[in-house]
């Protein structure tokens, strides 16, 4: 049965909009866990636009399930990860001007530096996932450089606005998942998944865990964090 890792970044987005101390992503993480989340995800960005160092440090102490740190493969972030020791690091590309993570890591271009980062983190006992597009060449490199697992970028499918594009992008995900499974890579999936698009993944049992943030936090604003997580969990557990 697939798991649900809840990303609480956008609770911090709301807090940082006013530079106050609420709402606290730590409180949201506790509620998400009480509702049954299998893990808590935060992306500590270089510009600290939402999650702050303090959030990650407190979450490390209080998360009962597992703490997944999304980060760019920079010396600063690697230093923080080695210090905090999350249960999993997910390496993502990062550009300051982007609204959100816009594409998967390009392992063809960054193969050597990502391989080095994976080695450093794994040698310190931290498993590593790499956020990549579901392209066969990316998945093959992830395997070659010994990534513990991959997170398949589901954004192109979730954001597709025509039936043709939806079908085509979902076929890419299907093929990517099958290849990663064949190569014995652990498989997570995420980005842009909402209460509607999650249903498309029914039957794709190779996916270990879905990483979902924006849609859950958006719904939580209206129905509360526990209800929003529970509703998504019901859909994920049907996969
Ligand atoms: N996975 C990765 C690697 C991400 O960068 C993000 C966005 O922070 C997510 C999953 C969650 O995406 P969303 O907030 O659209 O659910």
Coordinates of N, CA and C and ligand atoms in Angstrom, one line a residue:
X1 N 0.8 -1.2 0.0 CA 0.0 0.0 0.0 C 0.9 1.3 0.0
X2 N 0.6 2.2 -0.8 CA 1.4 3.4 -0.9 C 1.3 4.3 0.3
X3 N 2.3 5.0 0.6 CA 2.3 5.9 1.7 C 2.1 7.4 1.3
X4 N 1.8 8.2 2.3 CA 1.6 9.7 2.0 C 2.6 10.5 2.8
X5 N 3.5 11.2 2.2 CA 4.3 12.1 2.9 C 3.8 13.5 2.7
X6 N 3.5 14.2 3.8 CA 2.8 15.5 3.7 C 3.9 16.6 3.7
X7 N 3.9 17.5 2.7 CA 4.8 18.6 2.6 C 4.1 19.8 3.2
X8 N 4.8 20.4 4.3 CA 4.2 21.5 5.0 C 4.8 22.9 4.6
X9 N 5.5 22.9 3.5 CA 6.1 24.2 3.1 C 5.2 25.4 3.1
X10 N 4.0 25.1 2.6 CA 3.1 26.3 2.3 C 2.4 26.8 3.6
X11 N 2.5 26.0 4.7 CA 2.1 26.6 5.9 C 3.0 27.7 6.3
X12 N 4.3 27.5 6.0 CA 5.3 28.5 6.2 C 5.2 29.7 5.2
X13 N 4.7 29.4 4.0 CA 4.5 30.5 3.0 C 3.5 31.5 3.6
X14 N 2.5 31.0 4.3 CA 1.5 31.9 4.9 C 2.1 32.7 6.0
X15 N 2.9 32.0 6.8 CA 3.6 32.7 7.9 C 4.6 33.8 7.4
X16 N 5.4 33.4 6.4 CA 6.4 34.3 5.9 C 5.7 35.5 5.1
X17 N 4.5 35.3 4.7 CA 3.8 36.5 4.0 C 3.7 37.7 4.9
X18 N 3.7 37.4 6.2 CA 3.6 38.5 7.2 C 4.8 38.6 8.1
X19 N 5.8 37.6 7.9 CA 7.0 37.6 8.8 C 6.6 37.6 10.3
X20 N 5.6 36.7 10.6 CA 5.2 36.5 12.0 C 5.5 35.1 12.4
X21 N 5.0 34.7 13.6 CA 5.3 33.3 14.1 C 4.3 32.3 13.8
X22 N 3.2 32.6 13.1 CA 2.1 31.7 12.8 C 1.7 31.8 11.4
X23 N 1.1 30.8 10.8 CA 0.9 29.4 11.4 C 2.2 28.7 11.3
X24 N 2.4 27.8 12.3 CA 3.7 27.1 12.5 C 3.6 25.8 11.7
X25 N 4.6 25.6 10.8 CA 4.6 24.3 10.1 C 4.8 23.1 11.0
X26 N 5.4 23.4 12.2 CA 5.6 22.3 13.1 C 4.3 21.8 13.7
X27 N 3.4 22.7 14.0 CA 2.1 22.3 14.4 C 1.3 21.6 13.3
X28 N 1.5 22.0 12.1 CA 0.8 21.4 10.9 C 1.4 19.9 10.8
X29 N 2.7 19.8 11.0 CA 3.3 18.4 10.9 C 2.7 17.5 12.0
X30 N 2.5 18.0 13.2 CA 2.0 17.2 14.3 C 0.6 16.8 13.9
X31 N -0.2 17.7 13.4 CA -1.6 17.4 13.0 C -1.6 16.4 11.8
X32 N -0.7 16.5 10.9 CA -0.7 15.6 9.7 C -0.3 14.2 10.2
X33 N 0.6 14.1 11.2 CA 0.9 12.8 11.7 C -0.2 12.2 12.5
X34 N -0.9 13.0 13.3 CA -2.1 12.5 14.0 C -3.2 12.0 13.1
X35 N -3.2 12.6 11.9 CA -4.2 12.2 10.9 C -3.8 10.9 10.1
X36 N -2.5 10.5 10.3 CA -2.1 9.3 9.7 C -1.0 9.4 8.6
X37 N -0.4 10.6 8.4 CA 0.6 10.8 7.4 C 1.8 9.8 7.7
X38 N 2.4 9.4 6.6 CA 3.5 8.4 6.8 C 4.9 9.2 6.9
X39 N 4.9 10.5 6.6 CA 6.1 11.2 6.7 C 5.8 12.7 6.5
X40 N 6.8 13.5 6.9 CA 6.7 14.9 6.8 C 7.8 15.4 5.9
X41 N 7.5 16.3 4.9 CA 8.5 16.8 4.0 C 8.6 18.3 4.1
X42 N 9.8 18.8 4.1 CA 10.1 20.2 4.0 C 11.2 20.5 3.0
X43 N 11.0 21.6 2.3 CA 12.1 22.0 1.3 C 12.7 23.3 1.9
X44 N 14.0 23.1 2.3 CA 14.7 24.3 2.8 C 15.4 24.9 1.6
X45 N 14.8 26.0 1.2 CA 15.3 26.7 0.0 C 16.5 27.6 0.3
X46 N 17.3 27.8 -0.7 CA 18.5 28.7 -0.5 C 18.0 30.1 0.0
X47 N 16.9 30.6 -0.6 CA 16.4 32.0 -0.2 C 15.5 32.0 1.0
X48 N 15.3 30.8 1.6 CA 14.5 30.7 2.9 C 13.1 31.4 2.7
X49 N 12.5 31.2 1.5 CA 11.3 31.9 1.3 C 10.1 31.3 2.1
X50 N 10.2 30.0 2.5 CA 9.1 29.5 3.3 C 9.7 28.8 4.6
X51 N 10.2 27.6 4.4 CA 10.8 26.9 5.6 C 12.1 27.6 6.0
X52 N 12.2 27.7 7.3 CA 13.4 28.3 8.0 C 14.2 27.2 8.6
X53 N 15.4 27.5 8.9 CA 16.3 26.5 9.6 C 15.7 26.0 10.9
X54 N 15.1 27.0 11.6 CA 14.5 26.6 12.9 C 13.4 25.6 12.7
X55 N 12.6 25.6 11.6 CA 11.6 24.7 11.4 C 12.2 23.3 11.3
X56 N 13.2 23.2 10.5 CA 13.8 21.9 10.2 C 14.4 21.3 11.5
X57 N 15.0 22.1 12.3 CA 15.7 21.6 13.5 C 14.6 21.1 14.5
X58 N 13.5 21.9 14.6 CA 12.4 21.4 15.6 C 11.8 20.2 15.0
X59 N 11.5 20.2 13.7 CA 10.9 19.0 13.1 C 11.7 17.7 13.3
X60 N 13.0 17.9 13.2 CA 13.9 16.7 13.4 C 13.7 16.1 14.8
X61 N 13.4 17.0 15.8 CA 13.2 16.5 17.2 C 11.8 15.9 17.4
X62 N 10.8 16.4 16.7 CA 9.5 16.0 17.1 C 8.7 15.1 16.1
X63 N 9.2 15.0 14.9 CA 8.5 14.1 13.9 C 8.7 12.7 14.3
X64 N 7.5 12.0 14.4 CA 7.5 10.6 14.9 C 7.6 9.6 13.7
X65 N 7.2 10.1 12.5 CA 7.2 9.1 11.4 C 8.6 9.2 10.7
X66 N 8.7 10.0 9.7 CA 10.0 10.2 9.1 C 10.1 11.6 8.6
X67 N 11.3 12.2 8.6 CA 11.5 13.6 8.1 C 12.2 13.5 6.8
X68 N 11.6 14.1 5.8 CA 12.2 14.1 4.5 C 12.6 15.5 4.2
X69 N 13.9 15.7 3.9 CA 14.4 17.1 3.6 C 14.7 17.2 2.1
X70 N 13.9 18.1 1.5 CA 14.2 18.4 0.1 C 15.2 19.5 0.0
X71 N 16.2 19.4 -0.8 CA 17.2 20.4 -0.9 C 18.0 20.4 -2.2
X72 N 18.6 21.5 -2.5 CA 19.5 21.6 -3.6 C 20.8 20.9 -3.2
X73 N 21.6 20.4 -4.2 CA 22.9 19.8 -3.9 C 24.0 20.8 -3.7
X74 N 23.8 21.7 -2.8 CA 24.9 22.7 -2.6 C 25.6 22.4 -1.3
X75 N 26.9 22.9 -1.2 CA 27.7 22.7 0.1 C 26.9 23.1 1.3
X76 N 26.2 24.3 1.3 CA 25.5 24.7 2.5 C 24.4 23.7 2.9
X77 N 23.6 23.2 1.9 CA 22.6 22.3 2.2 C 23.1 20.9 2.7
X78 N 24.2 20.5 2.0 CA 24.8 19.2 2.4 C 25.2 19.3 3.9
X79 N 25.8 20.5 4.3 CA 26.3 20.7 5.6 C 25.1 20.6 6.6
X80 N 24.0 21.2 6.3 CA 22.8 21.2 7.1 C 22.3 19.7 7.3
X81 N 22.2 19.0 6.1 CA 21.7 17.7 6.2 C 22.6 16.8 7.0
X82 N 23.9 16.9 6.9 CA 24.8 16.1 7.7 C 24.7 16.4 9.2
X83 N 24.3 17.6 9.5 CA 24.1 18.0 10.9 C 22.8 17.5 11.4
X84 N 21.7 17.7 10.6 CA 20.4 17.4 11.1 C 20.0 15.9 11.0
X85 N 20.6 15.3 10.0 CA 20.3 13.8 9.7 C 18.9 13.5 9.5
X86 N 18.3 14.0 8.4 CA 16.9 13.6 8.1 C 16.8 12.1 7.7
X87 N 15.6 11.6 7.7 CA 15.5 10.2 7.4 C 15.7 9.9 5.9
X88 N 15.5 10.9 5.1 CA 15.7 10.9 3.7 C 16.0 12.3 3.1
X89 N 16.9 12.4 2.2 CA 17.1 13.6 1.5 C 16.6 13.4 0.1
X90 N 15.8 14.4 -0.4 CA 15.4 14.4 -1.8 C 16.2 15.5 -2.4
X91 N 17.0 15.2 -3.4 CA 17.8 16.3 -4.1 C 16.9 16.9 -5.2
X92 N 16.8 18.2 -5.2 CA 15.9 18.9 -6.2 C 16.8 20.0 -6.9
X93 N 16.4 20.3 -8.1 CA 17.0 21.5 -8.7 C 16.4 22.7 -8.1
X94 N 17.2 23.8 -8.1 CA 16.6 25.0 -7.5 C 17.1 26.3 -8.2
X95 N 16.1 27.1 -8.5 CA 16.4 28.4 -9.1 C 15.7 29.5 -8.3
X96 N 16.4 30.5 -7.9 CA 15.8 31.6 -7.1 C 14.5 32.1 -7.6
X97 N 14.5 32.3 -9.0 CA 13.3 33.0 -9.5 C 12.1 32.2 -9.8
X98 N 12.2 30.8 -9.6 CA 11.1 30.0 -9.9 C 10.0 30.1 -8.8
X99 N 8.8 29.8 -9.2 CA 7.6 29.9 -8.3 C 7.7 28.6 -7.4
X100 N 8.0 27.5 -8.0 CA 8.1 26.2 -7.3 C 9.2 25.4 -8.1
X101 N 9.5 24.2 -7.6 CA 10.5 23.4 -8.3 C 9.9 23.1 -9.7
X102 N 10.6 23.6 -10.8 CA 9.9 23.5 -12.1 C 10.2 22.3 -12.9
X103 N 11.2 21.6 -12.6 CA 11.5 20.4 -13.4 C 12.4 19.5 -12.6
X104 N 12.6 18.3 -13.1 CA 13.4 17.4 -12.3 C 14.9 17.7 -12.5
X105 N 15.8 17.1 -11.7 CA 17.2 17.4 -11.8 C 17.7 16.8 -13.1
X106 N 18.5 17.5 -13.8 CA 19.1 16.9 -15.1 C 20.4 16.1 -14.7
X107 N 20.2 14.8 -14.7 CA 21.3 14.0 -14.3 C 22.4 13.8 -15.4
X108 N 22.0 14.1 -16.6 CA 22.9 14.0 -17.7 C 24.0 15.1 -17.5
X109 N 23.4 16.3 -17.2 CA 24.3 17.5 -17.0 C 25.1 17.4 -15.7
X110 N 24.4 17.0 -14.6 CA 25.0 17.1 -13.3 C 25.4 15.8 -12.7
X111 N 25.6 14.8 -13.5 CA 25.9 13.4 -13.1 C 27.0 13.4 -12.0
X112 N 28.1 14.0 -12.3 CA 29.3 13.8 -11.4 C 29.0 14.5 -10.0
X113 N 28.5 15.7 -10.1 CA 28.3 16.5 -8.8 C 27.2 15.8 -8.0
X114 N 26.2 15.3 -8.6 CA 25.1 14.6 -7.8 C 25.6 13.3 -7.3
X115 N 26.4 12.6 -8.1 CA 27.0 11.3 -7.6 C 27.8 11.6 -6.3
X116 N 28.6 12.7 -6.3 CA 29.4 13.0 -5.2 C 28.5 13.3 -4.0
X117 N 27.5 14.1 -4.2 CA 26.6 14.5 -3.1 C 25.9 13.2 -2.5
X118 N 25.5 12.3 -3.4 CA 24.8 11.1 -2.9 C 25.8 10.3 -2.1
X119 N 27.1 10.2 -2.5 CA 28.1 9.5 -1.8 C 28.3 10.1 -0.4
X120 N 28.4 11.4 -0.3 CA 28.7 12.1 0.9 C 27.5 11.8 1.9
X121 N 26.3 11.9 1.4 CA 25.1 11.7 2.3 C 25.0 10.3 2.7
X122 N 25.1 9.4 1.7 CA 25.0 7.9 2.1 C 26.1 7.5 3.0
X123 N 27.3 8.0 2.9 CA 28.4 7.6 3.8 C 28.1 8.0 5.2
X124 N 27.2 9.0 5.3 CA 26.9 9.5 6.7 C 25.5 8.8 7.1
X125 N 25.1 7.8 6.4 CA 23.9 7.0 6.8 C 22.6 7.7 6.3
X126 N 22.6 8.6 5.4 CA 21.4 9.3 5.0 C 21.0 8.8 3.6
X127 N 19.9 8.1 3.5 CA 19.4 7.6 2.2 C 19.1 8.8 1.3
X128 N 19.2 8.7 0.0 CA 19.0 9.8 -0.9 C 18.0 9.4 -2.1
X129 N 17.1 10.3 -2.3 CA 16.2 10.2 -3.5 C 16.6 11.4 -4.4
X130 N 16.4 11.2 -5.7 CA 16.6 12.3 -6.6 C 15.3 12.5 -7.4
X131 N 14.9 13.8 -7.4 CA 13.7 14.2 -8.1 C 14.0 14.4 -9.6
X132 N 13.4 13.5 -10.4 CA 13.7 13.5 -11.8 C 12.5 13.4 -12.7
X133 N 12.6 13.9 -13.9 CA 11.5 13.7 -14.8 C 11.4 12.2 -15.2
X134 N 10.3 11.7 -15.6 CA 10.2 10.2 -15.9 C 10.8 9.9 -17.3
X135 N 12.0 10.3 -17.5 CA 12.7 10.0 -18.8 C 13.6 8.9 -18.6
X136 N 13.6 7.9 -19.5 CA 14.5 6.7 -19.3 C 15.9 7.1 -19.1
X137 N 16.4 8.1 -19.8 CA 17.9 8.4 -19.7 C 18.2 8.9 -18.3
X138 N 17.3 9.6 -17.7 CA 17.5 10.1 -16.3 C 17.4 9.0 -15.3
X139 N 16.5 8.1 -15.5 CA 16.3 7.0 -14.5 C 17.5 6.1 -14.6
X140 N 18.1 5.9 -15.8 CA 19.3 5.0 -15.9 C 20.5 5.6 -15.2
X141 N 20.6 6.9 -15.3 CA 21.8 7.6 -14.6 C 21.5 7.5 -13.1
X142 N 20.3 7.7 -12.6 CA 20.0 7.6 -11.2 C 20.5 6.2 -10.7
X143 N 20.2 5.2 -11.5 CA 20.6 3.9 -11.1 C 22.2 3.7 -11.1
X144 N 22.8 4.3 -12.1 CA 24.3 4.2 -12.3 C 25.0 4.9 -11.1
X145 N 24.4 6.0 -10.6 CA 25.1 6.7 -9.6 C 24.7 6.3 -8.2
X146 N 24.0 5.1 -8.1 CA 23.6 4.5 -6.8 C 22.7 5.3 -5.9
X147 N 21.8 6.0 -6.6 CA 20.7 6.7 -5.8 C 19.9 5.6 -5.0
X148 N 19.6 5.9 -3.8 CA 18.8 4.9 -3.0 C 17.4 4.8 -3.7
X149 N 16.9 5.9 -4.1 CA 15.6 5.9 -4.8 C 15.4 7.1 -5.7
X150 N 14.3 7.1 -6.4 CA 14.0 8.3 -7.2 C 12.6 8.8 -6.9
X151 N 12.4 10.1 -7.0 CA 11.1 10.7 -7.0 C 10.7 11.1 -8.4
X152 N 9.7 10.5 -8.9 CA 9.2 10.8 -10.3 C 8.4 12.1 -10.2
X153 N 8.8 13.0 -11.1 CA 8.1 14.3 -11.2 C 6.8 14.1 -11.9
X154 N 5.7 14.4 -11.2 CA 4.4 14.2 -11.7 C 3.8 15.5 -12.2
X155 N 4.6 16.6 -12.2 CA 4.0 17.9 -12.5 C 3.5 18.1 -13.9
X156 N 4.2 17.5 -14.9 CA 3.7 17.7 -16.3 C 2.4 17.0 -16.5
X157 N 2.1 15.9 -15.8 CA 0.8 15.2 -15.9 C -0.2 16.0 -15.2
X158 N 0.1 16.4 -13.9 CA -0.9 17.1 -13.1 C -1.3 18.5 -13.7
X159 N -0.4 19.1 -14.3 CA -0.6 20.5 -14.9 C -1.2 20.4 -16.3
X160 N -1.2 19.3 -16.9 CA -1.6 19.2 -18.3 C -3.1 19.7 -18.5
X161 N -3.3 20.5 -19.5 CA -4.7 21.0 -19.6 C -5.5 20.4 -20.8
X162 N -4.9 19.5 -21.6 CA -5.6 18.9 -22.6 C -5.6 17.4 -22.4
X163 N -6.6 16.7 -22.9 CA -6.7 15.2 -22.7 C -5.5 14.5 -23.3
X164 N -5.1 15.0 -24.5 CA -4.0 14.4 -25.2 C -2.7 14.5 -24.4
X165 N -2.5 15.7 -23.9 CA -1.2 16.0 -23.1 C -1.3 15.1 -21.8
X166 N -2.5 15.0 -21.2 CA -2.6 14.2 -20.0 C -2.3 12.8 -20.2
X167 N -2.8 12.3 -21.4 CA -2.5 10.9 -21.7 C -1.1 10.6 -22.0
X168 N -0.5 11.5 -22.7 CA 0.9 11.4 -23.1 C 1.9 11.5 -21.9
X169 N 1.6 12.4 -21.0 CA 2.4 12.6 -19.8 C 2.2 11.5 -18.8
X170 N 1.0 10.9 -18.8 CA 0.8 9.7 -17.9 C 1.5 8.5 -18.4
X171 N 1.6 8.3 -19.7 CA 2.3 7.2 -20.3 C 3.8 7.3 -19.9
X172 N 4.3 8.6 -20.0 CA 5.7 8.8 -19.6 C 5.9 8.3 -18.1
X173 N 5.0 8.7 -17.2 CA 5.1 8.3 -15.8 C 5.1 6.8 -15.7
X174 N 4.1 6.2 -16.4 CA 4.0 4.7 -16.4 C 5.3 4.0 -16.8
X175 N 5.9 4.5 -17.9 CA 7.1 3.9 -18.4 C 8.3 4.1 -17.5
X176 N 8.3 5.3 -16.9 CA 9.4 5.7 -15.9 C 9.3 4.8 -14.7
X177 N 8.1 4.6 -14.2 CA 7.9 3.8 -13.0 C 8.3 2.4 -13.3
X178 N 7.9 1.8 -14.4 CA 8.3 0.4 -14.8 C 9.8 0.3 -14.9
X179 N 10.4 1.2 -15.5 CA 11.9 1.1 -15.7 C 12.6 1.2 -14.3
X180 N 12.2 2.2 -13.5 CA 12.8 2.3 -12.2 C 12.6 1.1 -11.4
X181 N 11.5 0.5 -11.5 CA 11.2 -0.8 -10.7 C 12.1 -1.9 -11.2
X182 N 12.2 -2.0 -12.5 CA 13.1 -3.0 -13.1 C 14.5 -2.9 -12.6
X183 N 14.9 -1.6 -12.5 CA 16.3 -1.3 -12.0 C 16.4 -1.4 -10.5
X184 N 15.3 -1.8 -9.9 CA 15.3 -2.0 -8.4 C 15.5 -0.7 -7.6
X185 N 15.1 0.4 -8.2 CA 15.2 1.7 -7.4 C 13.9 1.8 -6.6
X186 N 14.0 2.4 -5.4 CA 12.8 2.7 -4.7 C 12.1 3.8 -5.4
X187 N 10.8 3.9 -5.4 CA 10.1 4.9 -6.2 C 9.1 5.7 -5.4
X188 N 9.3 7.1 -5.3 CA 8.3 8.0 -4.8 C 7.8 8.8 -6.0
X189 N 6.8 9.6 -5.7 CA 6.2 10.4 -6.8 C 5.6 11.7 -6.2
X190 N 5.8 12.8 -6.9 CA 5.2 14.0 -6.4 C 5.3 15.2 -7.3
X191 N 4.6 16.2 -7.0 CA 4.6 17.5 -7.5 C 3.2 17.8 -8.3
X192 N 2.5 18.7 -7.7 CA 1.2 19.1 -8.4 C 0.0 18.1 -8.1
X193 N 0.2 17.1 -7.3 CA -0.9 16.1 -7.2 C -2.0 16.7 -6.3
X194 N -3.2 16.6 -6.8 CA -4.3 17.1 -6.0 C -5.3 16.0 -5.7
X195 N -6.5 16.3 -5.2 CA -7.5 15.3 -4.8 C -8.1 14.6 -6.0
X196 N -7.9 15.3 -7.2 CA -8.5 14.7 -8.4 C -7.4 13.9 -9.1
X197 N -6.2 14.5 -9.3 CA -5.2 13.8 -10.1 C -4.6 12.5 -9.4
X198 N -4.7 12.4 -8.0 CA -4.2 11.3 -7.3 C -4.9 10.0 -7.8
X199 N -6.1 10.1 -8.2 CA -6.9 8.9 -8.6 C -6.4 8.2 -9.9
X200 N -5.6 9.0 -10.7 CA -5.1 8.4 -11.9 C -4.0 7.3 -11.6
X201 N -3.4 7.4 -10.4 CA -2.3 6.5 -10.0 C -2.8 5.1 -9.5
X202 N -4.1 4.9 -9.5 CA -4.7 3.6 -9.0 C -4.1 2.5 -9.8
X203 N -3.6 1.5 -9.1 CA -3.0 0.3 -9.7 C -1.5 0.4 -9.9
X204 N -0.9 1.6 -9.8 CA 0.5 1.7 -9.9 C 1.2 1.4 -8.6
X205 N 1.2 0.1 -8.3 CA 1.7 -0.4 -7.0 C 3.2 -0.3 -6.8
X206 N 3.9 0.0 -7.8 CA 5.4 0.2 -7.6 C 5.7 1.5 -6.9
X207 N 4.8 2.4 -6.8 CA 5.1 3.7 -6.1 C 5.0 3.5 -4.6
X208 N 6.1 3.7 -3.9 CA 6.2 3.5 -2.4 C 5.4 4.6 -1.7
X209 N 5.6 5.9 -2.2 CA 5.1 7.0 -1.4 C 4.8 8.2 -2.3
X210 N 3.7 8.9 -2.0 CA 3.4 10.2 -2.7 C 3.8 11.3 -1.8
X211 N 4.4 12.3 -2.4 CA 4.8 13.5 -1.7 C 3.9 14.6 -2.1
X212 N 3.0 15.1 -1.2 CA 2.0 16.0 -1.6 C 1.9 17.2 -0.6
X213 N 1.9 18.4 -1.1 CA 1.9 19.6 -0.2 C 0.8 20.6 -0.5
X214 N 1.0 21.3 -1.7 CA 0.2 22.5 -1.9 C -1.3 22.2 -1.8
X215 N -1.8 21.1 -2.4 CA -3.2 20.8 -2.5 C -3.7 20.5 -1.0
X216 N -2.9 19.8 -0.2 CA -3.4 19.5 1.1 C -3.4 20.8 2.0
X217 N -2.4 21.6 1.9 CA -2.4 22.8 2.7 C -3.5 23.8 2.3
X218 N -3.7 23.8 1.0 CA -4.8 24.7 0.5 C -6.2 24.2 1.0
X219 N -6.4 22.9 1.0 CA -7.6 22.4 1.5 C -7.7 22.6 3.0
X220 N -6.6 22.4 3.7 CA -6.6 22.6 5.2 C -7.0 24.0 5.6
X221 N -6.7 25.0 4.8 CA -7.2 26.3 5.1 C -8.7 26.4 5.3
X222 N -9.4 25.5 4.5 CA -10.8 25.6 4.6 C -11.4 24.5 5.5
X223 N -10.8 23.3 5.6 CA -11.4 22.2 6.3 C -10.6 21.8 7.6
X224 N -9.4 22.3 7.7 CA -8.5 21.9 8.8 C -7.5 20.9 8.3
X225 N -6.3 20.9 9.0 CA -5.2 20.0 8.5 C -5.6 18.5 8.7
X226 N -6.1 18.1 9.8 CA -6.4 16.7 10.0 C -7.4 16.2 8.9
X227 N -8.4 16.9 8.7 CA -9.4 16.5 7.7 C -8.8 16.4 6.3
X228 N -8.0 17.5 6.0 CA -7.4 17.5 4.6 C -6.4 16.3 4.4
X229 N -5.7 16.0 5.5 CA -4.7 14.8 5.3 C -5.5 13.5 5.3
X230 N -6.6 13.4 6.1 CA -7.4 12.2 6.1 C -8.0 11.9 4.7
X231 N -8.5 13.0 4.1 CA -9.2 12.8 2.8 C -8.2 12.3 1.8
X232 N -7.0 12.9 1.8 CA -5.9 12.5 0.8 C -5.5 11.1 1.1
X233 N -5.3 10.8 2.4 CA -4.9 9.4 2.8 C -5.8 8.4 2.3
X234 N -7.1 8.6 2.4 CA -8.1 7.7 1.9 C -7.9 7.4 0.4
X235 N -7.6 8.5 -0.4 CA -7.4 8.3 -1.8 C -6.1 7.6 -2.1
X236 N -5.1 7.9 -1.3 CA -3.7 7.2 -1.5 C -3.8 5.7 -1.2
X237 N -4.6 5.4 -0.1 CA -4.7 4.0 0.3 C -5.5 3.2 -0.7
X238 N -6.3 3.9 -1.5 CA -7.1 3.1 -2.5 C -6.2 2.7 -3.7
X239 N -5.0 3.3 -3.8 CA -4.1 3.0 -5.0 C -3.6 1.6 -4.8
Ligands
LIG1 N1 8.1 16.7 -4.5 C1 9.1 17.7 -4.8 C2 10.5 17.2 -5.1 C3 8.8 19.0 -4.7 O1 9.7 19.9 -4.9 C4 7.5 19.4 -4.3 C5 7.2 20.9 -4.1 O2 7.9 21.4 -3.0 C6 6.6 18.4 -4.0 C7 6.9 17.1 -4.2 C8 5.2 18.7 -3.6 O3 4.5 19.4 -4.6 P1 3.1 20.0 -4.3 O4 3.3 21.1 -3.3 O5 2.7 20.5 -5.7 O6 2.2 18.9 -3.9

